[in-house]
mmCIF file with all atom_site columns, C-alpha atoms and ligand atoms in Angstrom:
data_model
loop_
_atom_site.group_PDB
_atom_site.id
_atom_site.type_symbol
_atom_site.label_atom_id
_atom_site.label_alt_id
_atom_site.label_comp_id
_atom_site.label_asym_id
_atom_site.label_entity_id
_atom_site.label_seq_id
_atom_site.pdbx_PDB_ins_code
_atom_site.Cartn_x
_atom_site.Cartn_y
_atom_site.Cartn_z
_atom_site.occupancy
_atom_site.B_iso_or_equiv
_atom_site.pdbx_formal_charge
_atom_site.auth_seq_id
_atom_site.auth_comp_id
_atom_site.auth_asym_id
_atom_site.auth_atom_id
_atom_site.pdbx_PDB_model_num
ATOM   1   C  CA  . UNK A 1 1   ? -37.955 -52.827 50.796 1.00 57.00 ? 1   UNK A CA  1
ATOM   2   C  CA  . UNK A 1 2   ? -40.481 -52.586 48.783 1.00 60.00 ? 2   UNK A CA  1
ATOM   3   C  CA  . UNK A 1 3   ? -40.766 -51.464 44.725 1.00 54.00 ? 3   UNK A CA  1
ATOM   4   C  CA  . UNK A 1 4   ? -42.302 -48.097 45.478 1.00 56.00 ? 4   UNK A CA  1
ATOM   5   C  CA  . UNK A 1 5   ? -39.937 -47.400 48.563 1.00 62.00 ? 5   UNK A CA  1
ATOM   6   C  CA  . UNK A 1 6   ? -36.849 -48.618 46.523 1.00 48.00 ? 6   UNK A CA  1
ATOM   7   C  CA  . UNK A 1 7   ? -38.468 -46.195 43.832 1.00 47.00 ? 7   UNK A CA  1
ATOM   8   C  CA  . UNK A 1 8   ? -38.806 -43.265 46.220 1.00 56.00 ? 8   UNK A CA  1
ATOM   9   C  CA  . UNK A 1 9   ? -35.452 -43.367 48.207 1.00 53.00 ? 9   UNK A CA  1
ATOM   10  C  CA  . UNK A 1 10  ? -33.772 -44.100 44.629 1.00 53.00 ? 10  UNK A CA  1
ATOM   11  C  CA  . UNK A 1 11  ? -34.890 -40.530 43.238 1.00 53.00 ? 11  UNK A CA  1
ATOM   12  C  CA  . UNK A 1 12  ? -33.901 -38.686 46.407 1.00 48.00 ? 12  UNK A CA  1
ATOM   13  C  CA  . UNK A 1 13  ? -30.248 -40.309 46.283 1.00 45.00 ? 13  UNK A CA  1
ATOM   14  C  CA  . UNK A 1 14  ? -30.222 -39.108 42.767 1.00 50.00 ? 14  UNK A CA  1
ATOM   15  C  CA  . UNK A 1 15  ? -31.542 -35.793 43.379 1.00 44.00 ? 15  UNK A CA  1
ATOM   16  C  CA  . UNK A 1 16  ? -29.137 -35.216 46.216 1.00 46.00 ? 16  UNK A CA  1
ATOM   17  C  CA  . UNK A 1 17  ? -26.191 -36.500 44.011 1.00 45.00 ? 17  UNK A CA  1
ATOM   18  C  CA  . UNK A 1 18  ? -27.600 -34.065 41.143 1.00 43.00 ? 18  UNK A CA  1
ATOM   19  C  CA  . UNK A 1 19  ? -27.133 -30.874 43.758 1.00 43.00 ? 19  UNK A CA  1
ATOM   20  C  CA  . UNK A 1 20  ? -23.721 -32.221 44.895 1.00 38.00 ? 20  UNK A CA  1
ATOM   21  C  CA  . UNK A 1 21  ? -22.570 -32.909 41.417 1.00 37.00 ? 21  UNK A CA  1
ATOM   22  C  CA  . UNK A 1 22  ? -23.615 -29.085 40.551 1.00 41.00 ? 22  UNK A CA  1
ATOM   23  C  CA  . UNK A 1 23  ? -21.758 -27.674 43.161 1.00 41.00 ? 23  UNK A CA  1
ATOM   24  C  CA  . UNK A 1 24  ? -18.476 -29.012 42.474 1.00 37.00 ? 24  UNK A CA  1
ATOM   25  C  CA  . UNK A 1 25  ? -19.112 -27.846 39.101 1.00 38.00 ? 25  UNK A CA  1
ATOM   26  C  CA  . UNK A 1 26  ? -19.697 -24.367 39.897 1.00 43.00 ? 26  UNK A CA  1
ATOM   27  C  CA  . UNK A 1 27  ? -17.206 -24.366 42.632 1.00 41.00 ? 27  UNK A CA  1
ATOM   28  C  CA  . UNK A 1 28  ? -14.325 -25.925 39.716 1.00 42.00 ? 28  UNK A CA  1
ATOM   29  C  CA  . UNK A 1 29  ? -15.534 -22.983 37.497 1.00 45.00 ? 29  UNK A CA  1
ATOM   30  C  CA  . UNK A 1 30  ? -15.311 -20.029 40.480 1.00 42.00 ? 30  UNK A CA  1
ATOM   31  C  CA  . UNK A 1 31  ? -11.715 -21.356 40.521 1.00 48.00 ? 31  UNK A CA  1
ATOM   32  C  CA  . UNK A 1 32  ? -11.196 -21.124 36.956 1.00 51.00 ? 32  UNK A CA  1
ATOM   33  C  CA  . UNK A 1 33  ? -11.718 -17.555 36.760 1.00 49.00 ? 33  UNK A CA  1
ATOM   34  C  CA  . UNK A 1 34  ? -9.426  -16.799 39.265 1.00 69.00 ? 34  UNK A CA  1
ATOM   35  C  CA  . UNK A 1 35  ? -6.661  -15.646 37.782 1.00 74.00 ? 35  UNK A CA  1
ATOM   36  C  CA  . UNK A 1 36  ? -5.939  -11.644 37.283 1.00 79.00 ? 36  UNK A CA  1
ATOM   37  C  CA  . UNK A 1 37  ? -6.136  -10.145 33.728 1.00 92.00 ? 37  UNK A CA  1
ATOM   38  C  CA  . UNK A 1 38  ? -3.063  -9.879  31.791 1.00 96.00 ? 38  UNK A CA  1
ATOM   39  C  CA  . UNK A 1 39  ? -1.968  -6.181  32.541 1.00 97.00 ? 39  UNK A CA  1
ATOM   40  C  CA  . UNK A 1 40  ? -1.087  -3.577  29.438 1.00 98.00 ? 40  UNK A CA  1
ATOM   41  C  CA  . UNK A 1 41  ? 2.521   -2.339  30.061 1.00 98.00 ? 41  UNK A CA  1
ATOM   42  C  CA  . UNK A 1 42  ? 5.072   -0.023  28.326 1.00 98.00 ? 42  UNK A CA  1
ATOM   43  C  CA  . UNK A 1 43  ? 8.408   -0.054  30.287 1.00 98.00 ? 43  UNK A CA  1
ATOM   44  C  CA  . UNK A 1 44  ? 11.839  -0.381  29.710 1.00 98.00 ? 44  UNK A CA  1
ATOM   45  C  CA  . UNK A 1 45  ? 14.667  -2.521  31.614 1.00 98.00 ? 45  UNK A CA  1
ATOM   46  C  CA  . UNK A 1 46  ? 18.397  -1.195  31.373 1.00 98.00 ? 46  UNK A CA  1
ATOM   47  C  CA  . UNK A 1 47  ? 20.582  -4.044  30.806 1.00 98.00 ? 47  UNK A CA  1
ATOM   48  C  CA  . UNK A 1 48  ? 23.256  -2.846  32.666 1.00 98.00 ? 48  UNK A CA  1
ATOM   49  C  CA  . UNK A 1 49  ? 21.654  -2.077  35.658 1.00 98.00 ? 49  UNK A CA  1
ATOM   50  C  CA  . UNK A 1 50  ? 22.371  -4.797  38.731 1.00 98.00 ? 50  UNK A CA  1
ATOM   51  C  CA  . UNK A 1 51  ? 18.119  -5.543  38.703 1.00 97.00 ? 51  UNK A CA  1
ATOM   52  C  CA  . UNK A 1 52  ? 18.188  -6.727  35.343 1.00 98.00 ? 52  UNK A CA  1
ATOM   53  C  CA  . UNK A 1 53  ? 21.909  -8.685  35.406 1.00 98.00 ? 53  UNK A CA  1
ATOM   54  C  CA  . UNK A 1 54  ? 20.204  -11.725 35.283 1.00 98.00 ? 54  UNK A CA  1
ATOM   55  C  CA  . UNK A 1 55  ? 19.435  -11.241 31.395 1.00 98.00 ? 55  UNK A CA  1
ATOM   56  C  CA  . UNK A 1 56  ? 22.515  -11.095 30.060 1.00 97.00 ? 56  UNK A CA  1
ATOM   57  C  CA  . UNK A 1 57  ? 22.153  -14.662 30.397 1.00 97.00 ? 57  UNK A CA  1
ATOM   58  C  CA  . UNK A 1 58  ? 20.299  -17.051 28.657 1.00 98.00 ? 58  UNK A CA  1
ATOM   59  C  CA  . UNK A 1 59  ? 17.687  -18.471 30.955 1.00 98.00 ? 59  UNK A CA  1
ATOM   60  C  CA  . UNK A 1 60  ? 18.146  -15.245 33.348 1.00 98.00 ? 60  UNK A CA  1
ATOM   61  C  CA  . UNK A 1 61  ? 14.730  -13.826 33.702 1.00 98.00 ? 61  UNK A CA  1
ATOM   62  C  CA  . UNK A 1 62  ? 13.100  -10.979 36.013 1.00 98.00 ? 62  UNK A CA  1
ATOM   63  C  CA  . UNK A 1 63  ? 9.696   -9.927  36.855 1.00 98.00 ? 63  UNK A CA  1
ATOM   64  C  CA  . UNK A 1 64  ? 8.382   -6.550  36.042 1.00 98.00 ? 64  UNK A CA  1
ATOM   65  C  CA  . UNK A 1 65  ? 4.624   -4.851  36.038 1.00 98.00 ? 65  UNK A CA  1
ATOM   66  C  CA  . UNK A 1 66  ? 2.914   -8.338  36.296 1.00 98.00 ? 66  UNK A CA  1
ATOM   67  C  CA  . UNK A 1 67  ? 5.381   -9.672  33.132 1.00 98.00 ? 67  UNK A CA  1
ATOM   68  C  CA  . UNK A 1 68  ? 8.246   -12.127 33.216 1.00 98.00 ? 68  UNK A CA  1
ATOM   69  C  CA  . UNK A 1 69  ? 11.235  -11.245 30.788 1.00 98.00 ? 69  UNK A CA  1
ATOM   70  C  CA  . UNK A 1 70  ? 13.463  -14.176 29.628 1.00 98.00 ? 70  UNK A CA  1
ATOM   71  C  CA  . UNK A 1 71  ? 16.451  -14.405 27.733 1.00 98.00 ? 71  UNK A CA  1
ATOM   72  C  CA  . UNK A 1 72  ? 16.079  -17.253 25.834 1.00 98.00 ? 72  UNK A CA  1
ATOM   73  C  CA  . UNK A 1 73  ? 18.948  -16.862 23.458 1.00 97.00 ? 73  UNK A CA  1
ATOM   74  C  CA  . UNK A 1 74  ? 21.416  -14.453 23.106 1.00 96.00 ? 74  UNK A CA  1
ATOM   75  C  CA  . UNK A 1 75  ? 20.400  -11.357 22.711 1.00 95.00 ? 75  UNK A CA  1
ATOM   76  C  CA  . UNK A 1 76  ? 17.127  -12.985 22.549 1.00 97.00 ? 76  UNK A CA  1
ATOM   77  C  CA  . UNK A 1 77  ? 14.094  -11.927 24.723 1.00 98.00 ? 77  UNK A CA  1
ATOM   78  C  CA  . UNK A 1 78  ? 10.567  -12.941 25.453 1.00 98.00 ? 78  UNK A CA  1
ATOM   79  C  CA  . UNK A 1 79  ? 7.976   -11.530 27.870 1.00 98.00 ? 79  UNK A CA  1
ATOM   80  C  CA  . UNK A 1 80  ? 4.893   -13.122 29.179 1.00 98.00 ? 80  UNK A CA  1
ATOM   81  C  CA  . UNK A 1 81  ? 2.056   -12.305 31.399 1.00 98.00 ? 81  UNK A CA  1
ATOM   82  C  CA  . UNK A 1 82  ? 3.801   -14.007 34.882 1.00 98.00 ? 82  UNK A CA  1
ATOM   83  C  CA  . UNK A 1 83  ? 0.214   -15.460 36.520 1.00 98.00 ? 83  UNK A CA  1
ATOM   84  C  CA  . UNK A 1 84  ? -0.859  -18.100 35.182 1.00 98.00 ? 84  UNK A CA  1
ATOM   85  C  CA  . UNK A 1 85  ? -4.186  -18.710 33.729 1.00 98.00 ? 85  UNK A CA  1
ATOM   86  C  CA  . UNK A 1 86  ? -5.170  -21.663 35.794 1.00 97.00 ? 86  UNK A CA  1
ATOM   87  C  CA  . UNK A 1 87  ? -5.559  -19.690 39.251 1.00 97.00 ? 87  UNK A CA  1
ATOM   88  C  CA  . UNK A 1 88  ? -2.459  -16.980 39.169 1.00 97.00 ? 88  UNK A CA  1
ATOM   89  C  CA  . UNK A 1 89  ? 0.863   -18.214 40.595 1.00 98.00 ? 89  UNK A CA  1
ATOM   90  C  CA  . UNK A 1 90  ? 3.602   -16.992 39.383 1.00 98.00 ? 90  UNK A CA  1
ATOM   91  C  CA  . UNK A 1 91  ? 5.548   -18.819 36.318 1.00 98.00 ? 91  UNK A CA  1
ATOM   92  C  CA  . UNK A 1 92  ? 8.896   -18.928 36.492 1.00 98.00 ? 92  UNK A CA  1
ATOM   93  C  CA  . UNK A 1 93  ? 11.667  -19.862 33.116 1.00 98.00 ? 93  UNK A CA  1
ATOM   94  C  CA  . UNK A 1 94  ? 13.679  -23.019 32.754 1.00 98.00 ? 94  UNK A CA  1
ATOM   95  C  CA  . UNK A 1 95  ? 14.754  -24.850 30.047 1.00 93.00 ? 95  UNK A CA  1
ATOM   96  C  CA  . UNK A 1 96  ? 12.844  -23.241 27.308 1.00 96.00 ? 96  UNK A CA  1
ATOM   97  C  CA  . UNK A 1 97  ? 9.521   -23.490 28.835 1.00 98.00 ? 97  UNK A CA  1
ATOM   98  C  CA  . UNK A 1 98  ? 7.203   -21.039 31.523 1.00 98.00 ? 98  UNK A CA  1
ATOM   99  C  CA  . UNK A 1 99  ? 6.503   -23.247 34.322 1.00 98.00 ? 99  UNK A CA  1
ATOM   100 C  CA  . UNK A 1 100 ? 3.745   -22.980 36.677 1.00 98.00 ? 100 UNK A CA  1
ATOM   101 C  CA  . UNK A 1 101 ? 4.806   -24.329 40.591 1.00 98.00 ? 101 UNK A CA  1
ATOM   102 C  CA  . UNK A 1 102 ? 1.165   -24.958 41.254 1.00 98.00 ? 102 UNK A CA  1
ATOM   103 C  CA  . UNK A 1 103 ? -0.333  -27.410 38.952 1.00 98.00 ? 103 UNK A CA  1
ATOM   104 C  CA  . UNK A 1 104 ? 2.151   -28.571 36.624 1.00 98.00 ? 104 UNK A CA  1
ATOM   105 C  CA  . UNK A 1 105 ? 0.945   -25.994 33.792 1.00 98.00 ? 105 UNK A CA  1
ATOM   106 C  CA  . UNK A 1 106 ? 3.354   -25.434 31.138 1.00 98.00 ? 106 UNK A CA  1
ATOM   107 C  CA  . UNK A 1 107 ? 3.603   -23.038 28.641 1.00 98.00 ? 107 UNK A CA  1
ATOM   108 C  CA  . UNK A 1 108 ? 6.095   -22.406 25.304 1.00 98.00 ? 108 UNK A CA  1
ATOM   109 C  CA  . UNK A 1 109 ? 7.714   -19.094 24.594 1.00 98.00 ? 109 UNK A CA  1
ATOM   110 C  CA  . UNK A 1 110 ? 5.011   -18.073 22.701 1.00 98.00 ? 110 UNK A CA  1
ATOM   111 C  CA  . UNK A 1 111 ? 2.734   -17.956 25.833 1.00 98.00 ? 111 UNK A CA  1
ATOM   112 C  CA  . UNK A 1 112 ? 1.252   -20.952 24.299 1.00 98.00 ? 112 UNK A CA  1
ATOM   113 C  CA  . UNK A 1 113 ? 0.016   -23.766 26.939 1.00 98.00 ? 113 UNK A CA  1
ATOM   114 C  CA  . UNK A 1 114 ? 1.995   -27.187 26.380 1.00 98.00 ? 114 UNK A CA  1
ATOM   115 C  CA  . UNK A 1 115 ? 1.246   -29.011 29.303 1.00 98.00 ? 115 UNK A CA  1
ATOM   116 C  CA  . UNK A 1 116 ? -1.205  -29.018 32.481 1.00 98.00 ? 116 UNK A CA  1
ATOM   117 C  CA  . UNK A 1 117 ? -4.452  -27.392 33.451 1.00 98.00 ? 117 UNK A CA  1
ATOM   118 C  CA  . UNK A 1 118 ? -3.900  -23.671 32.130 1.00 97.00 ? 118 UNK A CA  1
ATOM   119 C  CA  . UNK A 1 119 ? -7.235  -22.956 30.049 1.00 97.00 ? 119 UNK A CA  1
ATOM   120 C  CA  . UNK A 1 120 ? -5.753  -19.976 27.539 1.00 97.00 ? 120 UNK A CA  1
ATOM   121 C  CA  . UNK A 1 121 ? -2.205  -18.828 26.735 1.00 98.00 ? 121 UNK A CA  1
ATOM   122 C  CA  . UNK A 1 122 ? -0.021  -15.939 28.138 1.00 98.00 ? 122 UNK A CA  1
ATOM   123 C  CA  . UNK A 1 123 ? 0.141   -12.885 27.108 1.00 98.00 ? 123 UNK A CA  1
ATOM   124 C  CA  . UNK A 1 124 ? 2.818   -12.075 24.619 1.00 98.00 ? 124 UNK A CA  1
ATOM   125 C  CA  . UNK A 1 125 ? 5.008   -8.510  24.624 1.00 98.00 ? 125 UNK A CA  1
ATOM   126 C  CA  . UNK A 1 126 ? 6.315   -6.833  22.262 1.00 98.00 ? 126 UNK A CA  1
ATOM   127 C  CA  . UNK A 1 127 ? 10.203  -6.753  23.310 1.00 98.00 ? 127 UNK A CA  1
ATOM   128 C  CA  . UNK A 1 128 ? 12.368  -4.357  21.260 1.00 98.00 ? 128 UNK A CA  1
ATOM   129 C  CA  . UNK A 1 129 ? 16.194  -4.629  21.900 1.00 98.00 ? 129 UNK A CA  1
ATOM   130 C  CA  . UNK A 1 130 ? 18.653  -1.573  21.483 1.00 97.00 ? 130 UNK A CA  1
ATOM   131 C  CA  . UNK A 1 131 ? 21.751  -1.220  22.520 1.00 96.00 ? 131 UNK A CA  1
ATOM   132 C  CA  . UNK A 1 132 ? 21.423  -2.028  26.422 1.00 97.00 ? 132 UNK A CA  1
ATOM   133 C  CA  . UNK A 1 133 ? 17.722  -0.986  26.451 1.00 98.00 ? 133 UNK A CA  1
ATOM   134 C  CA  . UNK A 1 134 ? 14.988  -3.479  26.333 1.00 98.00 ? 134 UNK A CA  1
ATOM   135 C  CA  . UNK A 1 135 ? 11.087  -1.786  25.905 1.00 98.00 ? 135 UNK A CA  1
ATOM   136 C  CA  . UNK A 1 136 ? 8.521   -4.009  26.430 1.00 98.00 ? 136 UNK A CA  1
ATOM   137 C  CA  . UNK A 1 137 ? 5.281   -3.180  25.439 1.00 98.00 ? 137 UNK A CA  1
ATOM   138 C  CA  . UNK A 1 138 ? 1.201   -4.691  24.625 1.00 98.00 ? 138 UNK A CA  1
HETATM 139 S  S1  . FES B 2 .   ? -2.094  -22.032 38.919 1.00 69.84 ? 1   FES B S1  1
HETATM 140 FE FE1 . FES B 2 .   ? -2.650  -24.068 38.421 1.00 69.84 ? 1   FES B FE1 1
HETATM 141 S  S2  . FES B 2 .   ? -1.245  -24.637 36.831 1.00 69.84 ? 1   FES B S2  1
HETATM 142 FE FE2 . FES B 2 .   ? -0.739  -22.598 37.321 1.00 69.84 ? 1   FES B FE2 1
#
């Protein structure tokens, strides 16, 4: 091979690697995006109602309107958007953290990412407790 073939089949290698190289990229940031919006909710959970039972204890949660509500203390509540903001699956509560099954992303009880590849936190509700009434709201 020759200087000006080496020359030649050098640049197209590199211009083929350049278009491969940009479609991963756009392809990692289509899947980036893919998680749904946080939604805006106002409803209230009875706490004595067999569909909520599991937070009267602490590390019960349910799901609700696209939010998960943990008890994380007693009489202690948070609520969280429940997809996750790397590409939607559902987080689930243990041991004082939101956990994402998917990818490993982690998040505190602030909606605040600790761990993995979330790129922005959960949404954080407003829970108000009274009596055996929780109303979560944002
Ligand atoms: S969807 Fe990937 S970490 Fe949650």
């Amino acid at each position: 091979m020759d200087r000006k073939e080496f020359l030649r089949t050098s640049g197209i290698l590199s211009l083929s690697s350049m278009a491969v190289i940009a479609a991963f990229i756009e392809s990692c940031k289509k899947t980036e995006s893919s998680a749904p919006q946080a939604p805006t909710v106002n409803f209230n959970l009875d706490l004595t109602a067999s569909a909520n039972s599991s937070l009267n204890s602490v590390g019960g949660y349910v799901y609700n309107s696209g939010v998960i509500v943990a008890c994380i203390a007693t009489n202690s509540y948070v609520a969280l958007s429940q997809a996750c903001t790397h590409q939607g699956c559902t987080v689930a509560y243990a041991s004082g953290s939101f956990n994402c099954p998917c990818h490993g992303g982690r998040y505190d009880t602030n909606g605040n990412v600790t761990a993995g590849p979330p790129p922005s936190p959960l949404k954080k509700y407003t829970v108000t407790h009274n009596g055996n009434n929780l109303n979560i709201a944002g």
